[in-house]
PDB file of C-alpha atoms and ligand atoms in Angstrom:
ATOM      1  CA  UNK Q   1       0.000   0.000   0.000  1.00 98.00           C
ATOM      2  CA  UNK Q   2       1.146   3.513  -0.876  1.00 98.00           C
ATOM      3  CA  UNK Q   3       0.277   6.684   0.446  1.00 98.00           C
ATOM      4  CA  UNK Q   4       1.069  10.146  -0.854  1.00 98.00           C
ATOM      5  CA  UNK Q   5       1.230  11.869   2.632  1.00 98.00           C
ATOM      6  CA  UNK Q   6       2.112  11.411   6.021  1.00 98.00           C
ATOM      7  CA  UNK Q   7      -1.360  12.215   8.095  1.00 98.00           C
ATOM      8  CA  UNK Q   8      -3.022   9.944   5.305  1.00 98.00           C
ATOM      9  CA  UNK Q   9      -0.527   7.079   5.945  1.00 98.00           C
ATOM     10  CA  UNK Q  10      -1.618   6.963   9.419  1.00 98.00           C
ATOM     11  CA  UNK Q  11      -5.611   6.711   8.806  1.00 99.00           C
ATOM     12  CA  UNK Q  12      -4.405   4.068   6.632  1.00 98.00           C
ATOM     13  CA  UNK Q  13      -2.057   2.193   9.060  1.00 98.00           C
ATOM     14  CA  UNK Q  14      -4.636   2.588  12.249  1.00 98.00           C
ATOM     15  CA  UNK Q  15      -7.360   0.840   9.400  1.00 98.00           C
ATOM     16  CA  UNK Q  16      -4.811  -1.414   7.989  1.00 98.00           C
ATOM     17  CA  UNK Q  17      -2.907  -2.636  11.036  1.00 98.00           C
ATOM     18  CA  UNK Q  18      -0.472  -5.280  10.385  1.00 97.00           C
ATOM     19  CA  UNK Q  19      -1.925  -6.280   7.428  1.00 97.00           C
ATOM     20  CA  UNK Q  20      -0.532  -3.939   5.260  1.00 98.00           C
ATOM     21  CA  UNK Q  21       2.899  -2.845   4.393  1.00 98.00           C
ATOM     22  CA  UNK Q  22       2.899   1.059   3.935  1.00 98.00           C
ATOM     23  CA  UNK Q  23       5.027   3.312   2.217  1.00 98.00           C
ATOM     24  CA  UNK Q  24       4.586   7.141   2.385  1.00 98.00           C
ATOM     25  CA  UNK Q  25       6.096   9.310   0.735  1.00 98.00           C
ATOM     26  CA  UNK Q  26       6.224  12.989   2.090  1.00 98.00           C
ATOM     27  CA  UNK Q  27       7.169  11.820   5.288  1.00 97.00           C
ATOM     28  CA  UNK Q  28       7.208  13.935   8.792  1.00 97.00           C
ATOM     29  CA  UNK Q  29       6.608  17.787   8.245  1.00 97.00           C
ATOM     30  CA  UNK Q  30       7.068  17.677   4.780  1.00 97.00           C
ATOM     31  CA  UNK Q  31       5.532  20.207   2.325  1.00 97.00           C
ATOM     32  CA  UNK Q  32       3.551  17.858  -0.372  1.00 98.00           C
ATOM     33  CA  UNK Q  33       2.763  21.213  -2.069  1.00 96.00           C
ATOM     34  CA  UNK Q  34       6.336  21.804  -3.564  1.00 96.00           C
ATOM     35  CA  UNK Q  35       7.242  17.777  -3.052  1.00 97.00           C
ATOM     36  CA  UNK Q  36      10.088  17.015  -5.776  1.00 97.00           C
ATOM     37  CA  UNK Q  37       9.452  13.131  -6.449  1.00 98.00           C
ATOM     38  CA  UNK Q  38      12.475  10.640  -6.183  1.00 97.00           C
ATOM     39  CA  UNK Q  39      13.507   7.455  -8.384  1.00 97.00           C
ATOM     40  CA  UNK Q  40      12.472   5.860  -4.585  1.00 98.00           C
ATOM     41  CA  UNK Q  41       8.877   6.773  -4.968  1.00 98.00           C
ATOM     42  CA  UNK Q  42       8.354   5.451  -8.356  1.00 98.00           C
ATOM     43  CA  UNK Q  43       9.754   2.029  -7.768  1.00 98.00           C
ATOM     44  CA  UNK Q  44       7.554   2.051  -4.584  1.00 98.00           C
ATOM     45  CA  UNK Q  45       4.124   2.646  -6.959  1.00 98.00           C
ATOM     46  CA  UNK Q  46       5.172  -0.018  -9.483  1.00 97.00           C
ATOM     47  CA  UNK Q  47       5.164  -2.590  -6.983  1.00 96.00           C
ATOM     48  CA  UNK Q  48       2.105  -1.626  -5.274  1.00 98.00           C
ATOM     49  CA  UNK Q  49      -1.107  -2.849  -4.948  1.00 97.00           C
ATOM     50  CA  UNK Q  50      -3.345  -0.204  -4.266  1.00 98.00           C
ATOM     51  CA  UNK Q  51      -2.329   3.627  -4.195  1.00 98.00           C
ATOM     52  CA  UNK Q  52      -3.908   6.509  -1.874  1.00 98.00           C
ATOM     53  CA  UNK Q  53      -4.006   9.775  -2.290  1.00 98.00           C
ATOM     54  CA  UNK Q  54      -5.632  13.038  -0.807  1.00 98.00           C
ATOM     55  CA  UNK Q  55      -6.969  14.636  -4.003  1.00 98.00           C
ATOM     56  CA  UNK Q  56      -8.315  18.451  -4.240  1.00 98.00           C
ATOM     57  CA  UNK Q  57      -5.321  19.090  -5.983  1.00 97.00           C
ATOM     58  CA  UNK Q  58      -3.074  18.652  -2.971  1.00 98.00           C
ATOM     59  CA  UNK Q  59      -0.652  16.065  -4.626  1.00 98.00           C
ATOM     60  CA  UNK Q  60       0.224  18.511  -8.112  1.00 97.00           C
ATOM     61  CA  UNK Q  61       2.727  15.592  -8.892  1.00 98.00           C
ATOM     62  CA  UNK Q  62       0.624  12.792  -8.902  1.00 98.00           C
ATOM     63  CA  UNK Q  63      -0.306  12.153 -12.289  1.00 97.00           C
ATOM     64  CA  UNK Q  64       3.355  12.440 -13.684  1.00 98.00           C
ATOM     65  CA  UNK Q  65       4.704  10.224 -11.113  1.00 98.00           C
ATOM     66  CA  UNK Q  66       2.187   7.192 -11.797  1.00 98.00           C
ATOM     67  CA  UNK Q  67       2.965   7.834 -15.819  1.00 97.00           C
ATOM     68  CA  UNK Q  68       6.995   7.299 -14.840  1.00 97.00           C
ATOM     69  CA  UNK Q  69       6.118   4.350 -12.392  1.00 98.00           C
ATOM     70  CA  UNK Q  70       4.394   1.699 -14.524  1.00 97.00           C
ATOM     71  CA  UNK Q  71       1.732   1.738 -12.097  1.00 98.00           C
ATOM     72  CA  UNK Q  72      -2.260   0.332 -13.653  1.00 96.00           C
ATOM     73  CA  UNK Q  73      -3.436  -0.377 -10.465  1.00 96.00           C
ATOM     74  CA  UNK Q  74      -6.297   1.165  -8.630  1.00 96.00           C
ATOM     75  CA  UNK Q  75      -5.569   5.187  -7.202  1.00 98.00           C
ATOM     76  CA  UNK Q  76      -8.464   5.758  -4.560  1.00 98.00           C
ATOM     77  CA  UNK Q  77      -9.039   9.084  -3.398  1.00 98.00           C
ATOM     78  CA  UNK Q  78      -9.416   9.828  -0.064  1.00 98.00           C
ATOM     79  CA  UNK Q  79     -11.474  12.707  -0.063  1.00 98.00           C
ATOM     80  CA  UNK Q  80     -14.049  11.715  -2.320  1.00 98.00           C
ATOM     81  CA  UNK Q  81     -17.549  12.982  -0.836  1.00 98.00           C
ATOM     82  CA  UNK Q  82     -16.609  15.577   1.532  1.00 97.00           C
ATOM     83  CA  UNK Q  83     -17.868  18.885   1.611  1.00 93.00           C
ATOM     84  CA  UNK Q  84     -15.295  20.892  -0.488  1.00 96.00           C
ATOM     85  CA  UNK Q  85     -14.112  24.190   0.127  1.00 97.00           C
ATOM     86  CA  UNK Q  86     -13.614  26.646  -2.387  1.00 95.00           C
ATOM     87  CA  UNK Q  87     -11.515  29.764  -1.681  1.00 91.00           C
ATOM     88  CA  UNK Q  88     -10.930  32.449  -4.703  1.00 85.00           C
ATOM     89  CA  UNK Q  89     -11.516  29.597  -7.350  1.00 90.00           C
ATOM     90  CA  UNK Q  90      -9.371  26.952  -6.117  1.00 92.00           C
ATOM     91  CA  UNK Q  91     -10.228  23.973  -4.672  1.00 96.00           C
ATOM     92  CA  UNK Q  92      -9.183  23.905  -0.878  1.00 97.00           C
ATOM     93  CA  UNK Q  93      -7.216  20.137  -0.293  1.00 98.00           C
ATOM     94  CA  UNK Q  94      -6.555  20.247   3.437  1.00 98.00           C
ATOM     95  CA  UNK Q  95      -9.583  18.710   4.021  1.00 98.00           C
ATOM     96  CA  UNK Q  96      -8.553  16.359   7.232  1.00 98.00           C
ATOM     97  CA  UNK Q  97      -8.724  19.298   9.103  1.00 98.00           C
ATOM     98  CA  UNK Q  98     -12.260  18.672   9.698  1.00 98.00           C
ATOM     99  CA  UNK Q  99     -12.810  15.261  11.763  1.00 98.00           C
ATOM    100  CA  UNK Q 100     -15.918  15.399   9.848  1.00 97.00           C
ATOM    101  CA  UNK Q 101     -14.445  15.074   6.794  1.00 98.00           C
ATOM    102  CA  UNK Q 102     -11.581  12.707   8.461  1.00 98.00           C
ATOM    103  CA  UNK Q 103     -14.323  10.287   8.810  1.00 98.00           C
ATOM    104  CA  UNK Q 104     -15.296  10.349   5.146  1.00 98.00           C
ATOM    105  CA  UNK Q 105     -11.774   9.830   4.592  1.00 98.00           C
ATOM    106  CA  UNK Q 106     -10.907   6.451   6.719  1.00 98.00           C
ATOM    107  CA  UNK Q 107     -14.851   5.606   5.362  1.00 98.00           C
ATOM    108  CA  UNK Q 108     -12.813   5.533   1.933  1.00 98.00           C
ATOM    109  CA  UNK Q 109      -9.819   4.017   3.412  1.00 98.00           C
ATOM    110  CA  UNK Q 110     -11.915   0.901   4.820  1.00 98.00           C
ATOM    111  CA  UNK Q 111     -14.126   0.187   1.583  1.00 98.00           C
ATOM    112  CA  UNK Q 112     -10.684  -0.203  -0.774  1.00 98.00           C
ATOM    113  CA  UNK Q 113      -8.728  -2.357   1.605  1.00 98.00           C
ATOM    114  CA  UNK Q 114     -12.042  -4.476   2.157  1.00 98.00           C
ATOM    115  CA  UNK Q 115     -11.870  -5.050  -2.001  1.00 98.00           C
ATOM    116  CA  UNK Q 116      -8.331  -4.878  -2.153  1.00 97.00           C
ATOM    117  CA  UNK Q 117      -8.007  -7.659   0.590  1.00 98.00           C
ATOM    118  CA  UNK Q 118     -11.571  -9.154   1.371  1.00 98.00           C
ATOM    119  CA  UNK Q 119      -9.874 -12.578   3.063  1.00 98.00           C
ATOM    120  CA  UNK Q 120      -8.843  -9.850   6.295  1.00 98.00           C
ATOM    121  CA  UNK Q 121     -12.085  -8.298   5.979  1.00 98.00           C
ATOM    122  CA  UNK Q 122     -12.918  -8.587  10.078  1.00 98.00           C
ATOM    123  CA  UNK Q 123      -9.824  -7.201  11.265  1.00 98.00           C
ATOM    124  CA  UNK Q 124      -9.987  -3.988   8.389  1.00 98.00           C
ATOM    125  CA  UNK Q 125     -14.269  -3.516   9.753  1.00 98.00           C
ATOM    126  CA  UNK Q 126     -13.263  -3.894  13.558  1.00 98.00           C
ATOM    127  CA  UNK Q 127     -10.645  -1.155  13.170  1.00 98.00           C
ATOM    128  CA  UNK Q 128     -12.732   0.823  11.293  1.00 98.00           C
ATOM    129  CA  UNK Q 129     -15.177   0.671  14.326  1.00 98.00           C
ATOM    130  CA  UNK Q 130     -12.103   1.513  17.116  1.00 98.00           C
ATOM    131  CA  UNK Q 131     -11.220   4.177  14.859  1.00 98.00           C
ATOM    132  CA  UNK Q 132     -14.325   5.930  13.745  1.00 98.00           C
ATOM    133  CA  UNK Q 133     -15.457   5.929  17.581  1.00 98.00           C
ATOM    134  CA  UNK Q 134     -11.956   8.264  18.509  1.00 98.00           C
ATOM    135  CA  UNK Q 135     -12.627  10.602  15.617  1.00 98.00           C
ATOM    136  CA  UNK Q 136     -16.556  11.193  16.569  1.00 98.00           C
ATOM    137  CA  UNK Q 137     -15.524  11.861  20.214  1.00 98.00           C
ATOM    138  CA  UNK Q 138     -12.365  13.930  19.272  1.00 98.00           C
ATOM    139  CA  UNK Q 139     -14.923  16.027  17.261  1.00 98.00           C
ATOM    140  CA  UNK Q 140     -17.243  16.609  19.585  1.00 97.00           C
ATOM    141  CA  UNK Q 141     -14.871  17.665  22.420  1.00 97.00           C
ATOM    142  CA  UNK Q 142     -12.950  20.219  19.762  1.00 97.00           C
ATOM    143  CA  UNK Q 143     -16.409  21.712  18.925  1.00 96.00           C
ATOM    144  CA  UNK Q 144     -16.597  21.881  22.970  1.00 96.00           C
ATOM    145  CA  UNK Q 145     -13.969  23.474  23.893  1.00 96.00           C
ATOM    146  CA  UNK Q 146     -13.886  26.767  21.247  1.00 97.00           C
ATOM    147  CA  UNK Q 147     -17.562  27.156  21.778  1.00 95.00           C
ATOM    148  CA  UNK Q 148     -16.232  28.183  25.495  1.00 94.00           C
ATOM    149  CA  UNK Q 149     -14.369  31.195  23.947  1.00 96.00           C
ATOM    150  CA  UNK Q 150     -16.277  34.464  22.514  1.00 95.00           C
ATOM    151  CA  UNK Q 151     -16.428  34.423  18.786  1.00 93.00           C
ATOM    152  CA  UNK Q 152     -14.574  37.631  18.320  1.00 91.00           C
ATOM    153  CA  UNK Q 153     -11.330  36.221  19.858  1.00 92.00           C
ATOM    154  CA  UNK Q 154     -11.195  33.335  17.758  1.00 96.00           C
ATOM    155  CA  UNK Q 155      -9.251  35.299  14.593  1.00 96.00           C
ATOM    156  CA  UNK Q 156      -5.783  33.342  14.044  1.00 97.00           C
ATOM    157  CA  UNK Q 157      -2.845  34.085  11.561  1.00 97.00           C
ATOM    158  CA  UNK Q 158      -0.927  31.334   9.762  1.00 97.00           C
ATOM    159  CA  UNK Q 159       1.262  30.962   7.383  1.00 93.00           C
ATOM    160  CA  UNK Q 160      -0.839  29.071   4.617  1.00 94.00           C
ATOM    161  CA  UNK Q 161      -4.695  28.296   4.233  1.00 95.00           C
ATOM    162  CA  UNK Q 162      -4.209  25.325   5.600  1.00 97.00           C
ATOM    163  CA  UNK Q 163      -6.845  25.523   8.376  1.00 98.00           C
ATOM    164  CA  UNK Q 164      -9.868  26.965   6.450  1.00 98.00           C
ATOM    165  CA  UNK Q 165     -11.750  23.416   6.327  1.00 98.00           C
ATOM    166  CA  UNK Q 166     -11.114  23.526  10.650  1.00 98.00           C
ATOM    167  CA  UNK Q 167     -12.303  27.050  10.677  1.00 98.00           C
ATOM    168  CA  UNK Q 168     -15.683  26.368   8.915  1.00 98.00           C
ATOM    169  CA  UNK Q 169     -16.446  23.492  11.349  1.00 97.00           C
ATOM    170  CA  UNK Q 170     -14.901  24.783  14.774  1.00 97.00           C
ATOM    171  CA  UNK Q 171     -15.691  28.267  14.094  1.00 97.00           C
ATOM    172  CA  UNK Q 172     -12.107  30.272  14.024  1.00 97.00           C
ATOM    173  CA  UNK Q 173     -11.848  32.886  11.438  1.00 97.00           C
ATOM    174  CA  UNK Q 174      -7.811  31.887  10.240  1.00 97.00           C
ATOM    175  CA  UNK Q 175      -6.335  33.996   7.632  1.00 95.00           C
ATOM    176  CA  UNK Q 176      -2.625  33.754   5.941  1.00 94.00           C
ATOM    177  CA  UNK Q 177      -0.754  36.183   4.120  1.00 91.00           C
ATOM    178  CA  UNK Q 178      -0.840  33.398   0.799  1.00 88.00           C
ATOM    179  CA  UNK Q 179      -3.785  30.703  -0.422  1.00 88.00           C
ATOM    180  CA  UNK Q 180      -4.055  27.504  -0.107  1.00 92.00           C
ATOM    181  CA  UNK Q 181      -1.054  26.533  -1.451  1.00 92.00           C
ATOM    182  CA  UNK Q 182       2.792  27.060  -0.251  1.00 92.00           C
ATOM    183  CA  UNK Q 183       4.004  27.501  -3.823  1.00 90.00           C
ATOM    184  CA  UNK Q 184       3.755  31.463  -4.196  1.00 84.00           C
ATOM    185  CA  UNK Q 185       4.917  34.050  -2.027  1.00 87.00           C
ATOM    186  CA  UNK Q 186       2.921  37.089  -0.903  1.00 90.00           C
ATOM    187  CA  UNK Q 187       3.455  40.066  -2.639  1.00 90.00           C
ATOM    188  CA  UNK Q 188       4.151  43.413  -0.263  1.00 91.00           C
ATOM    189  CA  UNK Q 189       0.599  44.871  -0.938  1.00 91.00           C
ATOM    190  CA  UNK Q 190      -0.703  41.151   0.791  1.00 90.00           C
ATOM    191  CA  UNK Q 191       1.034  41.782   3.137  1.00 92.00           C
ATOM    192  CA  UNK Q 192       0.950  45.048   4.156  1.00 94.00           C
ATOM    193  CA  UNK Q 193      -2.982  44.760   3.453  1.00 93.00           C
ATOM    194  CA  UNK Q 194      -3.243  41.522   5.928  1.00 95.00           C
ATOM    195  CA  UNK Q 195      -0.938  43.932   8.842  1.00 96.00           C
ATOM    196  CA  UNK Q 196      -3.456  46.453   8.325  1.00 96.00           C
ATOM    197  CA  UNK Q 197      -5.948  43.777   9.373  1.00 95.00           C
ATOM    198  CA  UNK Q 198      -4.725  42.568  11.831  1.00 95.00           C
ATOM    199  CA  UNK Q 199      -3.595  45.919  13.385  1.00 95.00           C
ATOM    200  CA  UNK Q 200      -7.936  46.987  12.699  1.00 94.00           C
ATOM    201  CA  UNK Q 201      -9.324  43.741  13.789  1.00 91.00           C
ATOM    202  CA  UNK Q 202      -6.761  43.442  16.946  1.00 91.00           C
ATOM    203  CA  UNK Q 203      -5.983  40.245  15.760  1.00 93.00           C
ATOM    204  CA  UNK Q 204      -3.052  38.659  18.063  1.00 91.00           C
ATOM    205  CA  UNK Q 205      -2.874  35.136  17.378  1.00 96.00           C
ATOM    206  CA  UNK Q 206      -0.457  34.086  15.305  1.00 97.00           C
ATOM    207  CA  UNK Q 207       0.977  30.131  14.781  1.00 97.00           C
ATOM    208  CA  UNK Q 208       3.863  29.424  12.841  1.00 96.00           C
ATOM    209  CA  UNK Q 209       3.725  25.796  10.493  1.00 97.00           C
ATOM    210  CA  UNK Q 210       5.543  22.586  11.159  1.00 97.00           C
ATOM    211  CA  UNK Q 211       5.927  22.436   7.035  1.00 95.00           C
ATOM    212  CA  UNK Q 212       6.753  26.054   6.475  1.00 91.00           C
ATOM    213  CA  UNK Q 213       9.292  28.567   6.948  1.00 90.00           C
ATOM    214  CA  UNK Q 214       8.525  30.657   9.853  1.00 93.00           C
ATOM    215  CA  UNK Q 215      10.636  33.784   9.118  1.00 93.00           C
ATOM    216  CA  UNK Q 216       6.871  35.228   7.359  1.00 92.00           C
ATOM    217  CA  UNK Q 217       4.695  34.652  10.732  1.00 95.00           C
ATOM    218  CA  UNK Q 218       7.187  35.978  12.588  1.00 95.00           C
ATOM    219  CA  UNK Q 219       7.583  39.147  10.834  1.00 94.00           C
ATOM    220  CA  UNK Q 220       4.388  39.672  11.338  1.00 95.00           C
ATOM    221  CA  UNK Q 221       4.237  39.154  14.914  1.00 96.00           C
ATOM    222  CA  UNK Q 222       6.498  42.017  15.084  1.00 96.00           C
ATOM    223  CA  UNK Q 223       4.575  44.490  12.973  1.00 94.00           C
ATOM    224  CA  UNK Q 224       1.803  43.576  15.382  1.00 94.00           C
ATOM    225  CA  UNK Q 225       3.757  43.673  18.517  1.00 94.00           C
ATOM    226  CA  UNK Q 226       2.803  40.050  19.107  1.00 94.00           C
ATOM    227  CA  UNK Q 227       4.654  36.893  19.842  1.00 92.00           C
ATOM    228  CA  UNK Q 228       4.154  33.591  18.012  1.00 95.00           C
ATOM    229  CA  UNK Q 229       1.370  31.268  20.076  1.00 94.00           C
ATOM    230  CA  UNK Q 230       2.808  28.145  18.768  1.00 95.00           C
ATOM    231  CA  UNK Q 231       3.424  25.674  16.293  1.00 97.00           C
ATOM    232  CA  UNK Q 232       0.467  24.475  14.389  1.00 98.00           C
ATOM    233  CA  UNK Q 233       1.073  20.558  11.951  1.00 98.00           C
ATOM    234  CA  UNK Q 234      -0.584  21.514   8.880  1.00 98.00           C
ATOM    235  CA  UNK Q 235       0.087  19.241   6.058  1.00 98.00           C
ATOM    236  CA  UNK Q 236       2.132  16.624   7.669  1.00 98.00           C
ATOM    237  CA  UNK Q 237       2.650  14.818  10.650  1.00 98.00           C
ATOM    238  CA  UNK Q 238       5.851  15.453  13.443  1.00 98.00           C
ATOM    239  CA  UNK Q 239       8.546  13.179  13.542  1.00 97.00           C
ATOM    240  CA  UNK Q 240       7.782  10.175  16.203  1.00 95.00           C
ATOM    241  CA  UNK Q 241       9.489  12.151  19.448  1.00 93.00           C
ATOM    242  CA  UNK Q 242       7.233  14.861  18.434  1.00 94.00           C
ATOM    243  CA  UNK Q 243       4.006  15.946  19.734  1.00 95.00           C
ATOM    244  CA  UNK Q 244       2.143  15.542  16.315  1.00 98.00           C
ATOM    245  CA  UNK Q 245       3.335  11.758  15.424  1.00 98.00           C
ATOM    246  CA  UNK Q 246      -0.183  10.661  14.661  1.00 98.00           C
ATOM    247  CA  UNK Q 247      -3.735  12.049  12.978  1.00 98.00           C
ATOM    248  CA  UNK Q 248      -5.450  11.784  16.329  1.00 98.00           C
ATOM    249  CA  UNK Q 249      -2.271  13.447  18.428  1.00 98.00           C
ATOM    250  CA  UNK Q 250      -2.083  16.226  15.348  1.00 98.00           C
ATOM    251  CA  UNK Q 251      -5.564  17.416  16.044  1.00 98.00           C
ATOM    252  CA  UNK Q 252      -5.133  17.058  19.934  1.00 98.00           C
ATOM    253  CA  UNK Q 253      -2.043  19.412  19.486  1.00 98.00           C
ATOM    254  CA  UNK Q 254      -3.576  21.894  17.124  1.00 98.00           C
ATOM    255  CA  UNK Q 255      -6.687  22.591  19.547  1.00 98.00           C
ATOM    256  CA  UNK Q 256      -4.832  22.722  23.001  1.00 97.00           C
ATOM    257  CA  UNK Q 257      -2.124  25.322  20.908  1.00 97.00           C
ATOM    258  CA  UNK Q 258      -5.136  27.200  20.045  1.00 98.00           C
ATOM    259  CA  UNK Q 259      -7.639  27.113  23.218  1.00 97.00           C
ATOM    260  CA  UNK Q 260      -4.712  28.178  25.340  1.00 96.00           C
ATOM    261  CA  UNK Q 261      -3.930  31.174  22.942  1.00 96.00           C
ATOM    262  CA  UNK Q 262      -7.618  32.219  22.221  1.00 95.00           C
ATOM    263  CA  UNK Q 263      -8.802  31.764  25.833  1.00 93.00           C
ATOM    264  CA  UNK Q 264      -5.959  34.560  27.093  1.00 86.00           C
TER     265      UNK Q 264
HETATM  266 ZN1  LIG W 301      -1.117  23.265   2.608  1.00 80.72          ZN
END
């Protein structure tokens, strides 16, 4: 089994257990956006039997690679049936951010390993079950917790639109100085347009990216007279020793970095 990203690999590992053997390929706080694909990755489509990726765009590199690799088997994407996000004509991809949504996506993850491998069928529909039960309850205590805090302090700066799919369920206005991609950089009128904002709107959260560089946030902290609240895992998981080694831990991470900056 292949996977195109790291928070993807583990829905498909907590479905897939032992069963599978998995190979990722942007690993730990890698930026998928800008990935540059390696003679490694090829060879591990051709001898695959079933490939998953996000979709929405997120993988731009997808199609070439699986044209070099050889690979005719099935590609099952992840994401098909959630509630897309549109945001100035593109297609938002960072669609995991909603548990929501995460369920669609280890819904999709359990129906192609049950075809793919119907003789382990039990063990792939009790995980499911283990699984789907952590994401529901993770869901509702996130929706919880940021209910507790007055709308008008939940405004948060990042470095990307990576958290617009989180916003629209937990209800936290983010904004970013770029889209919904890393590949361009802002131009000064963004920027000085988004300080402006921020300065207007009193807006003093502000999370740097585990895949992005955070000279940008941090810049902008100071034209605000702000510090950074944290580290927020956006597109990719943390290394194991790190707090964001897993989809569930991620998410975990992400709201107590947030509830203990928005609550202040
Ligand atoms: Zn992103």
């Amino acid at each position: 089994v292949v996977s195109t990203v790291s928070i993807l690999g583990d829905m498909i590992k907590n479905i897939g257990g032992e069963n599978i053997d998995l190979t990722t390929l942007v690993g730990p706080n890698g930026d998928a956006h800008v990935y540059e694909t390696k003679p490694s990755d090829a060879k591990a489509l051709s001898g695959a039997n079933v490939v998953f990726i996000n979709g929405l765009g997120f993988e731009g590199w997808i199609n070439r690679l699986v044209k070099s690799s050889g690979y005719k088997g099935k590609i099952i994407t992840a994401t098909k049936g959630v509630n897309k996000l549109e945001v100035g004509g593109e297609i938002d991809p960072h669609a995991w951010q909603d548990l929501s949504n995460g369920r669609i996506y280890i819904n999709n993850i359990k129906n192609a390993l049950l075809e793919a491998d119907p003789k382990n069928a039990t063990i792939y529909l009790k995980n499911f079950k283990e699984y789907d039960a952590k994401l529901i309850s993770m869901d509702a205590t996130t929706r919880g917790l940021f209910k507790k805090i007055p709308t008008e302090k939940r405004i948060v700066v990042t470095s990307h639109d990576a958290f617009l799919y989180f916003g629209r369920s937990y209800g936290i206005d983010f904004r970013s100085p770029v889209g919904v991609t890393t590949e361009s950089e802002p131009s000064a009128g963004e920027l000085a347009a988004l300080i402006t904002e921020m300065r207007e709107d009193n807006i003093r959260a502000l999370f740097a990216e585990n895949i992005s560089d955070p000279r940008l946030i941090k810049q902008l902290a100071r034209e605000v007279n702000a510090s950074i609240g944290g580290t927020l895992y956006s597109d990719a998981l943390s290394d194991k020793g790190e707090p964001a080694s897993s989809y569930l831990k991620m998410f975990n991470h992400n709201v107590n970095e947030l509830v203990s900056v928005l609550s202040k």
